[in-house]
PDB file of C-alpha atoms in Angstrom:
ATOM      1  CA  MET A   1     -22.638  21.846 -14.305  1.00  0.00           C
ATOM      2  CA  SER A   2     -19.001  23.268 -14.529  1.00  0.00           C
ATOM      3  CA  HIS A   3     -16.190  21.210 -12.474  1.00  0.00           C
ATOM      4  CA  ASP A   4     -13.370  23.243 -11.346  1.00  0.00           C
ATOM      5  CA  SER A   5     -10.089  21.867 -12.450  1.00  0.00           C
ATOM      6  CA  GLU A   6      -7.985  23.164  -9.955  1.00  0.00           C
ATOM      7  CA  ASP A   7     -10.181  21.424  -7.056  1.00  0.00           C
ATOM      8  CA  LEU A   8     -10.123  18.048  -9.075  1.00  0.00           C
ATOM      9  CA  VAL A   9      -6.203  18.240  -8.932  1.00  0.00           C
ATOM     10  CA  ARG A  10      -6.115  19.241  -5.391  1.00  0.00           C
ATOM     11  CA  ALA A  11      -8.493  16.093  -4.467  1.00  0.00           C
ATOM     12  CA  SER A  12      -6.440  13.605  -6.817  1.00  0.00           C
ATOM     13  CA  ARG A  13      -3.094  14.647  -5.458  1.00  0.00           C
ATOM     14  CA  VAL A  14      -4.338  14.271  -1.668  1.00  0.00           C
ATOM     15  CA  LEU A  15      -5.678  10.710  -2.754  1.00  0.00           C
ATOM     16  CA  ASN A  16      -2.729   9.735  -4.787  1.00  0.00           C
ATOM     17  CA  GLU A  17      -0.799  10.652  -1.662  1.00  0.00           C
ATOM     18  CA  THR A  18      -3.021   8.602   0.712  1.00  0.00           C
ATOM     19  CA  LEU A  19      -3.141   5.618  -2.172  1.00  0.00           C
ATOM     20  CA  ALA A  20       0.857   5.457  -1.954  1.00  0.00           C
ATOM     21  CA  LEU A  21       0.884   5.723   2.152  1.00  0.00           C
ATOM     22  CA  LEU A  22      -1.606   2.892   2.533  1.00  0.00           C
ATOM     23  CA  GLN A  23       0.082   0.720  -0.255  1.00  0.00           C
ATOM     24  CA  SER A  24       3.190   1.244   1.603  1.00  0.00           C
ATOM     25  CA  GLU A  25       1.698  -0.078   4.707  1.00  0.00           C
ATOM     26  CA  HIS A  26      -0.435  -3.083   3.040  1.00  0.00           C
ATOM     27  CA  LYS A  27       3.142  -4.283   2.095  1.00  0.00           C
ATOM     28  CA  ARG A  28       4.804  -3.543   5.352  1.00  0.00           C
ATOM     29  CA  LEU A  29       1.982  -5.461   7.014  1.00  0.00           C
ATOM     30  CA  GLU A  30       2.033  -8.480   4.559  1.00  0.00           C
ATOM     31  CA  HIS A  31       5.814  -8.813   5.391  1.00  0.00           C
ATOM     32  CA  GLN A  32       5.102  -8.362   9.315  1.00  0.00           C
ATOM     33  CA  TYR A  33       2.253 -11.183   9.393  1.00  0.00           C
ATOM     34  CA  ARG A  34       4.018 -13.529   6.888  1.00  0.00           C
ATOM     35  CA  GLY A  35       3.657 -17.097   8.645  1.00  0.00           C
ATOM     36  CA  GLN A  36       1.328 -15.565  11.192  1.00  0.00           C
ATOM     37  CA  ILE A  37      -1.820 -16.182   9.284  1.00  0.00           C
ATOM     38  CA  TYR A  38      -3.374 -19.598  10.673  1.00  0.00           C
ATOM     39  CA  GLU A  39      -6.700 -20.618  11.720  1.00  0.00           C
ATOM     40  CA  GLY A  40      -6.621 -18.999  15.137  1.00  0.00           C
ATOM     41  CA  ALA A  41      -5.553 -15.529  13.727  1.00  0.00           C
ATOM     42  CA  GLN A  42      -8.689 -14.704  12.319  1.00  0.00           C
ATOM     43  CA  GLY A  43     -10.523 -12.853  15.097  1.00  0.00           C
ATOM     44  CA  ALA A  44     -11.119  -9.104  15.689  1.00  0.00           C
ATOM     45  CA  GLY A  45      -7.539  -6.934  15.484  1.00  0.00           C
ATOM     46  CA  GLY A  46      -5.747 -10.313  14.271  1.00  0.00           C
ATOM     47  CA  PRO A  47      -3.226 -10.455  11.197  1.00  0.00           C
ATOM     48  CA  VAL A  48      -6.087 -11.693   8.939  1.00  0.00           C
ATOM     49  CA  GLN A  49      -8.591  -8.896   9.808  1.00  0.00           C
ATOM     50  CA  THR A  50      -5.717  -6.136   9.820  1.00  0.00           C
ATOM     51  CA  LEU A  51      -5.038  -7.390   6.225  1.00  0.00           C
ATOM     52  CA  HIS A  52      -8.491  -7.529   5.236  1.00  0.00           C
ATOM     53  CA  GLY A  53      -8.860  -3.808   6.541  1.00  0.00           C
ATOM     54  CA  ILE A  54      -5.740  -2.100   4.751  1.00  0.00           C
ATOM     55  CA  ASN A  55      -6.885  -4.192   1.540  1.00  0.00           C
ATOM     56  CA  ASP A  56     -10.476  -2.332   1.748  1.00  0.00           C
ATOM     57  CA  LEU A  57      -8.761   0.990   2.480  1.00  0.00           C
ATOM     58  CA  VAL A  58      -6.274   0.576  -0.705  1.00  0.00           C
ATOM     59  CA  THR A  59      -9.655  -0.442  -2.994  1.00  0.00           C
ATOM     60  CA  GLY A  60     -11.605   2.353  -1.703  1.00  0.00           C
ATOM     61  CA  VAL A  61      -9.235   5.315  -2.424  1.00  0.00           C
ATOM     62  CA  HIS A  62      -8.048   3.568  -5.410  1.00  0.00           C
ATOM     63  CA  ASP A  63     -11.807   3.817  -6.326  1.00  0.00           C
ATOM     64  CA  GLN A  64     -12.123   7.412  -5.510  1.00  0.00           C
ATOM     65  CA  LEU A  65      -9.070   8.500  -7.348  1.00  0.00           C
ATOM     66  CA  ALA A  66     -10.518   6.449 -10.472  1.00  0.00           C
ATOM     67  CA  SER A  67     -13.682   8.493 -10.246  1.00  0.00           C
ATOM     68  CA  ILE A  68     -11.917  12.208  -9.876  1.00  0.00           C
ATOM     69  CA  ALA A  69      -9.225  11.183 -12.863  1.00  0.00           C
ATOM     70  CA  LEU A  70     -12.312  10.114 -15.006  1.00  0.00           C
ATOM     71  CA  CYS A  71     -14.409  13.478 -14.054  1.00  0.00           C
ATOM     72  CA  ALA A  72     -11.417  15.446 -14.811  1.00  0.00           C
ATOM     73  CA  GLY A  73     -10.818  13.343 -18.132  1.00  0.00           C
ATOM     74  CA  TYR A  74     -14.114  14.119 -19.358  1.00  0.00           C
ATOM     75  CA  THR A  75     -14.078  17.764 -18.317  1.00  0.00           C
ATOM     76  CA  SER A  76     -11.195  18.442 -19.980  1.00  0.00           C
ATOM     77  CA  LEU A  77     -12.660  16.947 -23.403  1.00  0.00           C
ATOM     78  CA  GLY A  78     -15.518  19.188 -22.643  1.00  0.00           C
ATOM     79  CA  LEU A  79     -17.795  16.112 -21.928  1.00  0.00           C
ATOM     80  CA  GLU A  80     -20.453  17.732 -19.306  1.00  0.00           C
ATOM     81  CA  GLU A  81     -22.867  14.771 -18.743  1.00  0.00           C
ATOM     82  CA  PRO A  82     -20.286  11.900 -18.190  1.00  0.00           C
ATOM     83  CA  ALA A  83     -18.344  14.230 -16.151  1.00  0.00           C
ATOM     84  CA  ASP A  84     -21.259  14.938 -14.035  1.00  0.00           C
ATOM     85  CA  ARG A  85     -21.893  11.163 -13.680  1.00  0.00           C
ATOM     86  CA  ALA A  86     -18.244  10.533 -12.496  1.00  0.00           C
ATOM     87  CA  ARG A  87     -18.579  13.396 -10.008  1.00  0.00           C
ATOM     88  CA  ALA A  88     -21.445  11.893  -8.818  1.00  0.00           C
ATOM     89  CA  ARG A  89     -20.104   8.568  -8.291  1.00  0.00           C
ATOM     90  CA  ALA A  90     -17.112  10.083  -6.288  1.00  0.00           C
ATOM     91  CA  HIS A  91     -19.820  11.491  -4.073  1.00  0.00           C
ATOM     92  CA  SER A  92     -21.655   8.139  -3.414  1.00  0.00           C
ATOM     93  CA  GLN A  93     -21.887   7.344   0.051  1.00  0.00           C
ATOM     94  CA  PRO A  94     -20.230   3.810   0.615  1.00  0.00           C
ATOM     95  CA  GLY A  95     -23.138   1.107   2.202  1.00  0.00           C
ATOM     96  CA  SER A  96     -20.593   0.545   5.265  1.00  0.00           C
ATOM     97  CA  VAL A  97     -20.558   4.008   6.250  1.00  0.00           C
ATOM     98  CA  HIS A  98     -23.283   5.840   8.432  1.00  0.00           C
ATOM     99  CA  GLU A  99     -24.038   9.344   6.893  1.00  0.00           C
ATOM    100  CA  LYS A 100     -22.664  11.341   9.868  1.00  0.00           C
ATOM    101  CA  GLU A 101     -19.194   9.730   9.451  1.00  0.00           C
ATOM    102  CA  GLN A 102     -18.551   9.964   5.629  1.00  0.00           C
ATOM    103  CA  GLN A 103     -17.854  13.746   5.318  1.00  0.00           C
ATOM    104  CA  PHE A 104     -14.469  14.897   4.452  1.00  0.00           C
ATOM    105  CA  ASP A 105     -14.195  18.481   3.105  1.00  0.00           C
ATOM    106  CA  VAL A 106     -11.768  18.584   0.430  1.00  0.00           C
ATOM    107  CA  GLY A 107     -13.048  21.612  -0.798  1.00  0.00           C
ATOM    108  CA  TRP A 108     -13.733  20.677  -4.189  1.00  0.00           C
ATOM    109  CA  GLY A 109     -17.791  21.307  -3.870  1.00  0.00           C
ATOM    110  CA  GLY A 110     -18.457  19.033  -1.294  1.00  0.00           C
ATOM    111  CA  ALA A 111     -17.402  16.092   0.876  1.00  0.00           C
ATOM    112  CA  LEU A 112     -15.513  13.273  -0.353  1.00  0.00           C
ATOM    113  CA  ASP A 113     -16.256   9.955   1.050  1.00  0.00           C
ATOM    114  CA  LEU A 114     -12.903   7.508   1.113  1.00  0.00           C
ATOM    115  CA  GLY A 115     -14.921   4.305   0.517  1.00  0.00           C
ATOM    116  CA  ALA A 116     -16.867   4.532  -2.434  1.00  0.00           C
ATOM    117  CA  HIS A 117     -16.936   0.972  -2.793  1.00  0.00           C
ATOM    118  CA  ARG A 118     -19.928  -1.163  -1.628  1.00  0.00           C
ATOM    119  CA  SER A 119     -18.712  -3.159   1.503  1.00  0.00           C
ATOM    120  CA  VAL A 120     -20.392  -6.844   1.504  1.00  0.00           C
ATOM    121  CA  HIS A 121     -20.534  -6.240   5.152  1.00  0.00           C
ATOM    122  CA  GLN A 122     -23.330  -3.405   4.766  1.00  0.00           C
ATOM    123  CA  ASN A 123     -25.118  -2.234   8.143  1.00  0.00           C
TER     124      ASN A 123
END
């Protein structure tokens, strides 16, 4: 299978920018909630859950970016079989996202999900 390097570059740039924004927000939230994390703050919408959520987003975007970078690297080396596996991993459906909700068109041969890691809280 041929992989379009322009599309891989475009997708990786979008994910890299997204990752930087999420990491910045994670740092801001950690600073904002410093000292507020106590036993009663673990409910829905509380500081603990908010920090878990932003951490999951950072991890998911990072993993997607790593899959695309691996695919691009294998492709540039002419290793099509490993590139195909990396591309399939980048397109895998996360366990915590329903099929209708996972589709994000990034223009490089299909949809990209932003949470390729498997959640421990699968539906």
